């Protein structure tokens, strides 16, 4: 029998690439500056990551523009482009363990998750968009017989992508896949605490045959590198995923520079509406548990509010308690772990600050609720009852393993509460009545609605929201349209 992998030791042995990736090469920041990348698991400095500033951003954008202008990617035979994307995806799977370790060590995620979710999904997104490259047609308009009118989709140029730390590689791939499939170049700015996996993926792109300059990665601080990218005059579109506060700034940077296109994928406060005609409360509890405690609640679409119709709450809570009995919480390097600590001390302190609010307005802890201090970033799965729909706890994104329960008299009140935040990313309804499921799904204001399930996701459908959740849509074939512009060409035939 082979010995079990010692993931922690392998994490300690990692020698991650930590320089900026521009024009197919790892380079130091022009200023020589670096920032410390800290492992949440043990507070260790994993790497001194090159810290890009405006000069490095300019170098990256120039290299993207050069290759865009010379057409070596944009004009490549679609079949060849597809082959490169498929090779790139295959290389990610070949390097699955290394990429999974980099992602885990940077973010604190369970190694089991990065191995089974983050890496395979990133590879799937790249191959899925690669496959789309030679299966997409443009249009011929119904023009008079003396003319031919074609509507084609043209790539935009250099895309800037600014991404968060909660699913670093995966969210980057939602921008990279459709942007490259449409023939653009891209410059990705990862979050400060999670640059390593995307930097490694860049090397694999070159190995797969992607022309140098098409894909660049510029780690750096948000206010410095992120801002410089969003303000760059040669960036045609900025694709941002992150908090609403920074999303607002991105809009401002675009307005104050070249009025580049902006796509915003922001936060969420997703509701799970549980009606008393739900036929399987045990299944609902399991989906609710996974929906909030997966990735320790650090998911934009996390189902952080349950809105429970009168009469079923006690039974639902009992099933949630039972669910937790077999939900493994603990060390991220144990492959059996299903939930580990938060990404950073500042994120843990933010969650603590919300736990401080419990009890101010009649809220009651059902389980969990303890704050942690010092190096301990593990907040236990928490359920809080008696939460008022308009309270800060129910309105603001906590981004931790904290589930709030809000009472509803009936389905109408439940829908009103579900729709009663500024966020509108996702929601679900649990009911045994099909007609009710359809009508209530229509009334829920959310980019994604699930019925009798939660978190069914794949690259085949879009993700995005309304209001404070942003207006961009990642994933699916629709994303291809967002990385291209329509062009009309009239040809006289007489
Ligand atoms: P954040 O907004 O703090 O940071 C996101 C990115 O923006 C990082 O790369 C950061 O360096 C950069 N940034 C920070 N300040 C900047 C500035 N002034 N100019 C330009 N860039 C700047 O968000 P976060 O804490 O990394 O991520 C959590 C947030 O992301 C949550 O609100 C979560 O809901 C949201 N999110 C949304 C989705 C979605 O698809 N809708 C997915 C995942 C996360």
Coordinates of C-alpha atoms and ligand atoms in Angstrom, one line a residue:
X1 CA 0.0 0.0 0.0
X2 CA 1.3 3.5 -0.8
X3 CA 1.7 5.9 2.0
X4 CA -0.9 8.7 2.1
X5 CA 0.4 12.0 0.6
X6 CA 1.7 14.4 3.3
X7 CA 0.2 17.5 1.7
X8 CA 1.4 19.8 4.5
X9 CA 5.0 18.7 3.9
X10 CA 4.6 19.1 0.1
X11 CA 3.2 22.6 0.8
X12 CA 6.3 23.4 2.8
X13 CA 8.5 22.1 0.0
X14 CA 6.8 24.3 -2.7
X15 CA 9.0 26.7 -4.6
X16 CA 6.3 28.9 -6.2
X17 CA 6.9 31.2 -9.1
X18 CA 6.4 34.7 -7.8
X19 CA 7.5 37.1 -10.5
X20 CA 5.3 39.1 -12.9
X21 CA 4.5 37.2 -16.1
X22 CA 4.8 39.5 -19.2
X23 CA 5.3 38.6 -22.8
X24 CA 5.8 34.9 -22.0
X25 CA 8.5 35.5 -19.3
X26 CA 8.7 35.9 -15.6
X27 CA 10.2 39.3 -14.7
X28 CA 10.8 41.4 -11.6
X29 CA 8.7 44.4 -11.0
X30 CA 10.4 47.5 -12.6
X31 CA 10.6 49.0 -9.1
X32 CA 12.1 45.8 -7.7
X33 CA 9.3 45.9 -5.1
X34 CA 7.7 42.8 -3.6
X35 CA 5.0 42.0 -1.1
X36 CA 4.7 39.1 1.4
X37 CA 2.3 36.3 0.5
X38 CA 1.2 34.8 3.8
X39 CA -0.1 31.2 4.3
X40 CA -3.3 31.4 6.3
X41 CA -2.6 27.9 7.7
X42 CA 0.6 28.8 9.6
X43 CA 1.2 32.5 9.1
X44 CA 4.3 31.6 7.1
X45 CA 5.7 33.8 4.3
X46 CA 5.2 31.6 1.3
X47 CA 6.8 33.9 -1.2
X48 CA 7.9 37.5 -1.8
X49 CA 5.7 38.3 -4.8
X50 CA 6.7 40.9 -7.3
X51 CA 4.5 44.0 -6.8
X52 CA 3.5 45.5 -10.1
X53 CA 2.9 49.2 -10.4
X54 CA 1.8 51.4 -13.3
X55 CA 5.1 50.8 -15.2
X56 CA 4.7 47.0 -15.1
X57 CA 1.0 47.3 -16.0
X58 CA 2.0 49.4 -19.0
X59 CA 4.6 46.8 -20.1
X60 CA 2.0 44.0 -19.8
X61 CA -0.7 46.0 -21.7
X62 CA 1.9 46.9 -24.4
X63 CA 2.8 43.2 -24.9
X64 CA -0.9 42.3 -25.1
X65 CA -1.5 45.0 -27.6
X66 CA 1.5 44.1 -29.8
X67 CA 0.4 40.6 -30.2
X68 CA -3.2 41.7 -30.8
X69 CA -2.1 44.1 -33.5
X70 CA 0.2 41.6 -35.2
X71 CA -2.7 39.1 -35.3
X72 CA -0.7 36.1 -34.3
X73 CA -3.5 34.9 -32.0
X74 CA -6.5 36.9 -33.3
X75 CA -5.9 35.7 -36.9
X76 CA -4.8 32.2 -36.1
X77 CA -6.8 29.4 -37.7
X78 CA -9.6 28.6 -35.3
X79 CA -8.7 24.9 -35.2
X80 CA -5.2 25.8 -34.1
X81 CA -6.4 28.1 -31.5
X82 CA -8.7 25.4 -30.2
X83 CA -5.9 22.9 -30.1
X84 CA -3.8 25.3 -28.0
X85 CA -6.6 25.9 -25.5
X86 CA -7.2 22.1 -25.2
X87 CA -3.5 21.5 -24.6
X88 CA -3.4 24.2 -22.0
X89 CA -6.3 22.6 -20.2
X90 CA -4.7 19.2 -20.4
X91 CA -1.5 20.6 -18.9
X92 CA -3.4 22.0 -16.0
X93 CA -4.8 18.5 -15.3
X94 CA -1.3 17.0 -15.6
X95 CA -0.1 19.5 -13.0
X96 CA -3.2 19.1 -10.9
X97 CA -1.5 18.4 -7.6
X98 CA 0.9 21.3 -7.9
X99 CA -1.8 23.8 -8.8
X100 CA -4.1 22.4 -6.1
X101 CA -1.4 22.8 -3.5
X102 CA -0.6 26.4 -4.6
X103 CA -4.3 27.3 -4.4
X104 CA -4.7 25.6 -1.0
X105 CA -1.6 27.1 0.6
X106 CA -2.5 30.6 -0.6
X107 CA -6.2 30.6 0.4
X108 CA -6.4 28.1 3.2
X109 CA -8.9 26.0 1.3
X110 CA -9.1 22.3 2.0
X111 CA -6.8 20.4 -0.3
X112 CA -9.6 18.0 -1.2
X113 CA -11.6 21.0 -2.6
X114 CA -8.7 22.4 -4.7
X115 CA -8.0 18.9 -6.1
X116 CA -11.6 18.1 -6.9
X117 CA -13.1 21.4 -7.6
X118 CA -10.8 24.4 -8.3
X119 CA -8.3 22.7 -10.7
X120 CA -10.6 20.5 -12.7
X121 CA -13.2 23.3 -13.1
X122 CA -10.5 25.8 -14.3
X123 CA -9.3 23.2 -16.8
X124 CA -12.9 22.5 -17.9
X125 CA -13.6 26.2 -18.5
X126 CA -10.5 26.6 -20.7
X127 CA -11.2 23.5 -22.7
X128 CA -15.0 24.4 -23.0
X129 CA -14.2 27.8 -24.5
X130 CA -11.4 26.2 -26.6
X131 CA -14.0 23.9 -28.0
X132 CA -16.3 26.8 -28.7
X133 CA -13.7 28.5 -31.0
X134 CA -14.5 26.5 -34.1
X135 CA -18.2 26.1 -33.5
X136 CA -19.3 29.7 -33.5
X137 CA -20.9 31.4 -36.5
X138 CA -21.5 35.0 -37.3
X139 CA -24.6 36.3 -39.1
X140 CA -25.9 37.5 -42.5
X141 CA -28.7 40.0 -42.3
X142 CA -31.8 39.9 -44.5
X143 CA -30.6 42.7 -46.8
X144 CA -32.1 43.6 -50.2
X145 CA -30.8 41.5 -53.0
X146 CA -28.4 44.1 -54.2
X147 CA -26.3 44.0 -51.1
X148 CA -24.8 41.6 -48.6
X149 CA -24.9 42.7 -45.0
X150 CA -22.8 40.8 -42.5
X151 CA -22.8 41.1 -38.8
X152 CA -19.6 39.8 -37.3
X153 CA -18.1 39.7 -33.8
X154 CA -14.8 41.4 -33.5
X155 CA -12.4 41.0 -30.5
X156 CA -12.1 44.2 -28.4
X157 CA -8.3 44.2 -27.9
X158 CA -6.5 44.0 -24.6
X159 CA -8.8 42.9 -21.7
X160 CA -7.9 43.7 -18.1
X161 CA -9.1 41.3 -15.4
X162 CA -9.1 42.0 -11.7
X163 CA -10.0 39.0 -9.6
X164 CA -10.6 38.1 -5.9
X165 CA -9.0 35.5 -3.6
X166 CA -11.9 33.2 -2.9
X167 CA -11.7 31.1 -6.2
X168 CA -8.5 32.6 -7.7
X169 CA -7.9 30.3 -10.7
X170 CA -11.5 29.5 -11.4
X171 CA -12.7 33.1 -11.5
X172 CA -9.7 34.1 -13.6
X173 CA -10.6 31.3 -16.0
X174 CA -14.2 32.7 -16.4
X175 CA -12.5 35.8 -17.9
X176 CA -9.6 34.2 -19.7
X177 CA -11.6 31.5 -21.5
X178 CA -14.1 33.7 -23.4
X179 CA -11.6 36.6 -23.8
X180 CA -9.1 34.4 -25.6
X181 CA -11.7 32.4 -27.4
X182 CA -12.8 35.7 -29.1
X183 CA -9.2 36.5 -30.1
X184 CA -8.4 39.2 -27.4
X185 CA -5.2 39.4 -25.3
X186 CA -5.6 39.6 -21.5
X187 CA -3.8 41.0 -18.5
X188 CA -4.9 39.4 -15.2
X189 CA -4.4 41.1 -11.8
X190 CA -4.8 38.4 -9.1
X191 CA -5.7 39.3 -5.5
X192 CA -2.8 40.1 -3.2
X193 CA -3.2 36.9 -1.2
X194 CA -3.7 34.5 -4.0
X195 CA -1.4 35.1 -7.0
X196 CA 0.5 31.8 -7.1
X197 CA -1.8 29.5 -9.0
X198 CA -2.5 32.0 -11.8
X199 CA 1.3 32.7 -12.2
X200 CA 1.8 28.9 -12.6
X201 CA -1.0 28.6 -15.1
X202 CA 0.7 31.3 -17.2
X203 CA 3.8 29.2 -17.7
X204 CA 1.6 26.3 -18.9
X205 CA 0.0 28.6 -21.5
X206 CA 3.3 29.1 -23.2
X207 CA 4.1 25.4 -23.0
X208 CA 0.7 24.8 -24.7
X209 CA 1.7 27.1 -27.6
X210 CA -0.2 30.3 -26.7
X211 CA 1.8 33.2 -28.4
X212 CA 3.8 35.3 -25.9
X213 CA 1.9 38.4 -24.8
X214 CA -1.6 37.0 -25.2
X215 CA -1.8 36.1 -21.5
X216 CA -0.1 38.2 -18.9
X217 CA -0.3 38.0 -15.1
X218 CA 0.5 41.1 -13.0
X219 CA 0.4 40.5 -9.2
X220 CA 0.2 43.6 -7.2
X221 CA -1.7 45.7 -4.7
X222 CA -5.3 46.7 -5.7
X223 CA -4.9 50.4 -5.3
X224 CA -1.7 50.3 -7.3
X225 CA -1.7 47.5 -10.0
X226 CA -5.5 47.1 -10.1
X227 CA -6.1 50.8 -10.4
X228 CA -3.4 51.2 -13.1
X229 CA -4.9 48.4 -15.2
X230 CA -8.5 49.9 -14.9
X231 CA -7.2 53.3 -15.8
X232 CA -5.0 52.2 -18.7
X233 CA -5.8 53.9 -22.0
X234 CA -5.1 50.8 -24.1
X235 CA -7.3 48.5 -22.1
X236 CA -10.5 48.0 -24.0
X237 CA -12.5 46.3 -21.2
X238 CA -12.0 45.7 -17.5
X239 CA -13.6 42.5 -16.2
X240 CA -13.8 42.8 -12.4
X241 CA -14.9 40.3 -9.7
X242 CA -14.8 41.5 -6.1
X243 CA -16.5 43.7 -3.6
X244 CA -19.1 46.4 -4.5
X245 CA -16.9 49.1 -2.9
X246 CA -14.0 48.4 -5.4
X247 CA -16.5 47.8 -8.2
X248 CA -17.6 51.4 -7.8
X249 CA -14.0 52.6 -8.1
X250 CA -13.5 50.5 -11.2
X251 CA -16.5 52.3 -12.9
X252 CA -15.0 55.6 -11.8
X253 CA -11.5 54.7 -13.3
X254 CA -13.1 53.7 -16.6
X255 CA -15.1 56.9 -16.7
X256 CA -12.0 59.0 -15.9
X257 CA -9.8 57.3 -18.5
X258 CA -10.9 55.9 -21.9
X259 CA -14.5 54.9 -21.0
X260 CA -13.5 51.3 -21.4
X261 CA -16.2 48.7 -21.1
X262 CA -16.7 47.5 -17.5
X263 CA -18.1 44.2 -16.3
X264 CA -18.8 43.8 -12.6
X265 CA -19.4 40.6 -10.7
X266 CA -19.9 41.6 -7.1
X267 CA -21.1 40.3 -3.8
X268 CA -24.3 38.5 -2.7
X269 CA -26.6 37.8 0.1
X270 CA -28.4 34.8 -1.4
X271 CA -31.6 33.5 0.2
X272 CA -32.8 30.0 0.5
X273 CA -36.6 30.1 0.9
X274 CA -37.9 27.0 2.6
X275 CA -41.7 26.6 2.4
X276 CA -43.7 24.3 4.6
X277 CA -44.8 22.1 1.6
X278 CA -41.1 21.2 1.1
X279 CA -41.2 17.4 0.7
X280 CA -37.6 16.6 1.9
X281 CA -36.3 18.8 4.7
X282 CA -33.3 16.6 5.2
X283 CA -32.2 17.2 1.6
X284 CA -32.9 20.9 2.0
X285 CA -30.8 21.0 5.2
X286 CA -27.9 19.2 3.4
X287 CA -28.0 21.7 0.5
X288 CA -28.3 24.6 2.9
X289 CA -25.3 23.4 4.9
X290 CA -23.2 22.9 1.8
X291 CA -24.5 26.2 0.4
X292 CA -23.1 28.3 3.3
X293 CA -20.3 26.3 4.8
X294 CA -18.5 25.3 1.6
X295 CA -15.3 27.4 1.3
X296 CA -16.1 28.6 4.8
X297 CA -18.9 30.8 3.4
X298 CA -16.4 32.8 1.3
X299 CA -18.5 32.4 -1.9
X300 CA -20.2 35.2 -3.6
X301 CA -23.4 33.2 -4.1
X302 CA -23.3 31.5 -0.6
X303 CA -26.8 30.9 0.7
X304 CA -26.3 33.0 3.8
X305 CA -30.0 33.6 4.6
X306 CA -32.6 31.0 5.2
X307 CA -36.2 32.3 5.1
X308 CA -38.4 29.7 6.7
X309 CA -42.1 29.5 6.5
X310 CA -44.0 29.0 9.8
X311 CA -44.2 25.5 11.2
X312 CA -41.1 23.8 9.9
X313 CA -38.2 25.6 11.5
X314 CA -37.5 23.2 14.4
X315 CA -37.4 20.2 12.1
X316 CA -35.1 22.0 9.6
X317 CA -32.7 23.0 12.4
X318 CA -32.6 19.4 13.6
X319 CA -31.6 18.3 10.1
X320 CA -29.0 21.0 10.0
X321 CA -27.5 19.8 13.3
X322 CA -27.5 16.2 11.9
X323 CA -25.8 17.4 8.7
X324 CA -23.0 18.9 10.7
X325 CA -22.3 15.7 12.5
X326 CA -20.8 14.3 9.4
X327 CA -19.4 17.5 8.0
X328 CA -15.6 17.5 8.5
X329 CA -14.2 20.8 9.8
X330 CA -10.5 21.2 10.4
X331 CA -7.0 20.9 9.0
X332 CA -6.9 22.0 5.3
X333 CA -4.2 19.4 4.5
X334 CA -6.3 16.4 5.6
X335 CA -8.0 15.3 2.3
X336 CA -11.2 14.4 4.3
X337 CA -11.7 18.0 5.5
X338 CA -14.7 19.7 4.0
X339 CA -14.3 23.1 5.7
X340 CA -11.1 24.8 6.9
X341 CA -10.2 28.3 8.2
X342 CA -10.7 31.6 6.6
X343 CA -8.3 33.2 4.1
X344 CA -6.7 35.8 6.4
X345 CA -6.8 37.4 9.8
X346 CA -8.5 40.5 8.4
X347 CA -11.3 38.3 6.9
X348 CA -11.6 36.5 10.3
X349 CA -11.8 39.9 12.1
X350 CA -14.5 41.0 9.7
X351 CA -16.6 37.9 10.5
X352 CA -15.9 38.4 14.2
X353 CA -17.3 41.9 13.9
X354 CA -20.6 40.5 12.6
X355 CA -20.7 37.8 15.4
X356 CA -20.4 40.8 17.8
X357 CA -23.8 41.9 16.6
X358 CA -25.6 38.8 17.7
X359 CA -28.1 39.4 20.6
X360 CA -28.5 43.1 20.0
X361 CA -31.9 42.7 18.5
X362 CA -33.1 39.3 19.8
X363 CA -30.9 37.1 17.7
X364 CA -30.2 33.7 19.1
X365 CA -27.3 31.3 18.4
X366 CA -28.5 27.8 17.5
X367 CA -24.9 26.5 17.0
X368 CA -21.4 28.0 16.5
X369 CA -21.1 31.7 17.0
X370 CA -17.7 31.7 18.8
X371 CA -15.1 34.3 17.7
X372 CA -11.5 33.2 17.2
X373 CA -8.4 35.2 18.0
X374 CA -4.7 35.2 17.2
X375 CA -3.5 32.8 14.6
X376 CA -6.8 30.8 14.7
X377 CA -8.7 31.5 11.5
X378 CA -11.3 28.7 11.9
X379 CA -14.7 30.0 12.7
X380 CA -17.1 27.1 13.4
X381 CA -20.2 26.6 11.2
X382 CA -22.7 29.0 12.8
X383 CA -26.5 29.3 12.7
X384 CA -28.3 32.3 14.1
X385 CA -32.1 32.4 14.6
X386 CA -34.5 35.3 15.0
X387 CA -32.7 37.6 12.7
X388 CA -34.7 40.6 11.5
X389 CA -34.8 41.0 7.7
X390 CA -33.6 44.6 7.8
X391 CA -30.8 44.1 10.3
X392 CA -27.1 44.6 9.4
X393 CA -26.6 40.8 9.8
X394 CA -29.3 40.1 7.2
X395 CA -28.3 42.9 4.8
X396 CA -24.5 42.9 4.6
X397 CA -22.2 40.3 3.1
X398 CA -20.4 38.6 6.0
X399 CA -18.4 36.2 3.8
X400 CA -17.9 33.6 6.5
X401 CA -19.6 30.3 7.7
X402 CA -22.5 32.2 9.3
X403 CA -26.1 31.2 8.4
X404 CA -29.0 33.5 9.4
X405 CA -32.5 32.3 9.8
X406 CA -35.4 34.7 9.2
X407 CA -39.1 33.8 9.9
X408 CA -41.7 34.3 7.2
X409 CA -45.5 34.1 7.7
X410 CA -46.1 32.7 4.2
X411 CA -44.7 32.4 0.7
X412 CA -45.5 36.0 -0.2
X413 CA -43.7 37.4 2.8
X414 CA -40.7 35.0 2.2
X415 CA -40.3 36.3 -1.4
X416 CA -40.5 39.9 -0.2
X417 CA -37.8 39.2 2.4
X418 CA -35.6 37.3 -0.2
X419 CA -35.8 40.3 -2.5
X420 CA -35.3 42.8 0.3
X421 CA -31.5 43.4 0.1
X422 CA -29.5 45.4 -2.4
X423 CA -27.8 42.2 -3.6
X424 CA -29.4 39.9 -6.2
X425 CA -26.9 37.2 -7.2
X426 CA -28.7 33.9 -6.4
X427 CA -31.6 32.4 -4.5
X428 CA -33.4 29.1 -4.1
X429 CA -36.9 27.8 -3.2
X430 CA -37.7 24.6 -1.5
X431 CA -41.3 23.5 -2.3
X432 CA -43.1 20.3 -3.4
X433 CA -45.5 22.3 -5.5
X434 CA -44.4 22.6 -9.1
X435 CA -46.7 25.5 -10.1
X436 CA -45.6 27.4 -7.0
X437 CA -42.0 26.8 -7.8
X438 CA -42.4 28.3 -11.3
X439 CA -44.4 31.3 -10.2
X440 CA -42.1 32.1 -7.2
X441 CA -38.9 31.6 -9.2
X442 CA -40.2 34.3 -11.6
X443 CA -40.7 36.6 -8.7
X444 CA -37.3 36.2 -7.1
X445 CA -34.9 38.9 -8.2
X446 CA -31.7 37.0 -8.7
X447 CA -29.3 36.1 -11.5
X448 CA -29.7 32.4 -10.7
X449 CA -32.7 30.7 -9.1
X450 CA -32.5 27.1 -7.9
X451 CA -35.6 25.0 -7.1
X452 CA -35.2 22.1 -4.6
X453 CA -31.4 22.4 -4.9
X454 CA -28.6 24.9 -4.4
X455 CA -25.3 25.6 -6.1
X456 CA -25.8 23.5 -9.2
X457 CA -23.2 25.3 -11.3
X458 CA -21.3 24.7 -14.5
X459 CA -19.7 26.7 -17.3
X460 CA -22.7 26.0 -19.4
X461 CA -24.9 28.6 -17.7
X462 CA -24.2 32.3 -16.8
X463 CA -23.4 33.7 -13.4
X464 CA -24.0 37.3 -12.4
X465 CA -26.6 39.4 -10.7
X466 CA -28.6 42.6 -10.5
X467 CA -28.1 45.7 -8.3
X468 CA -25.2 45.6 -5.9
X469 CA -24.3 42.2 -7.2
X470 CA -23.2 43.8 -10.5
X471 CA -24.4 43.5 -14.0
X472 CA -21.8 41.4 -15.7
X473 CA -22.3 37.8 -16.7
X474 CA -19.5 35.3 -16.6
X475 CA -19.6 31.8 -18.2
X476 CA -21.7 30.2 -20.9
X477 CA -21.7 31.0 -24.6
X478 CA -23.2 34.4 -23.8
X479 CA -19.9 35.5 -22.2
X480 CA -18.4 35.3 -25.7
X481 CA -20.5 38.3 -26.7
X482 CA -19.3 40.3 -23.8
X483 CA -15.7 40.0 -25.0
X484 CA -16.5 41.1 -28.6
X485 CA -18.1 44.0 -30.4
X486 CA -20.6 43.6 -33.2
X487 CA -19.4 44.9 -36.6
X488 CA -21.6 45.5 -39.6
X489 CA -20.2 45.2 -43.1
X490 CA -22.4 46.1 -46.2
X491 CA -21.2 45.0 -49.6
X492 CA -22.9 46.3 -52.7
X493 CA -23.6 43.5 -55.1
X494 CA -24.5 45.5 -58.3
Ligands
LIG1 P1 -12.0 43.1 -3.3 O1 -12.9 44.0 -4.0 O2 -11.4 43.6 -2.0 O3 -10.7 42.8 -4.2 C1 -10.9 42.2 -5.5 C2 -9.8 42.6 -6.4 O4 -9.8 44.0 -6.6 C3 -8.4 42.2 -5.8 O5 -7.6 41.7 -6.9 C4 -7.9 43.5 -5.3 O6 -6.5 43.6 -5.3 C5 -8.5 44.5 -6.3 N1 -8.6 45.9 -5.8 C6 -8.7 46.3 -4.6 N2 -8.7 47.7 -4.5 C7 -8.6 48.1 -5.8 C8 -8.6 49.4 -6.5 N3 -8.7 50.5 -5.8 N4 -8.5 49.4 -7.8 C9 -8.5 48.3 -8.5 N5 -8.4 47.0 -8.0 C10 -8.5 46.9 -6.7 O7 -12.7 41.7 -3.0 P2 -12.1 40.4 -2.3 O8 -12.2 40.7 -0.9 O9 -10.9 40.0 -2.9 O10 -13.3 39.4 -2.7 C11 -14.5 39.2 -2.1 C12 -15.6 39.9 -2.8 O11 -15.7 39.4 -4.1 C13 -16.9 39.6 -2.2 O12 -17.7 40.8 -2.1 C14 -17.5 38.6 -3.1 O13 -18.9 38.4 -3.0 C15 -17.0 39.0 -4.4 N6 -17.1 37.9 -5.4 C16 -18.0 38.0 -6.4 C17 -18.2 36.9 -7.3 C18 -19.2 36.9 -8.4 O14 -19.0 36.2 -9.4 N7 -20.2 37.8 -8.4 C19 -17.3 35.8 -7.2 C20 -16.4 35.8 -6.2 C21 -16.3 36.9 -5.3

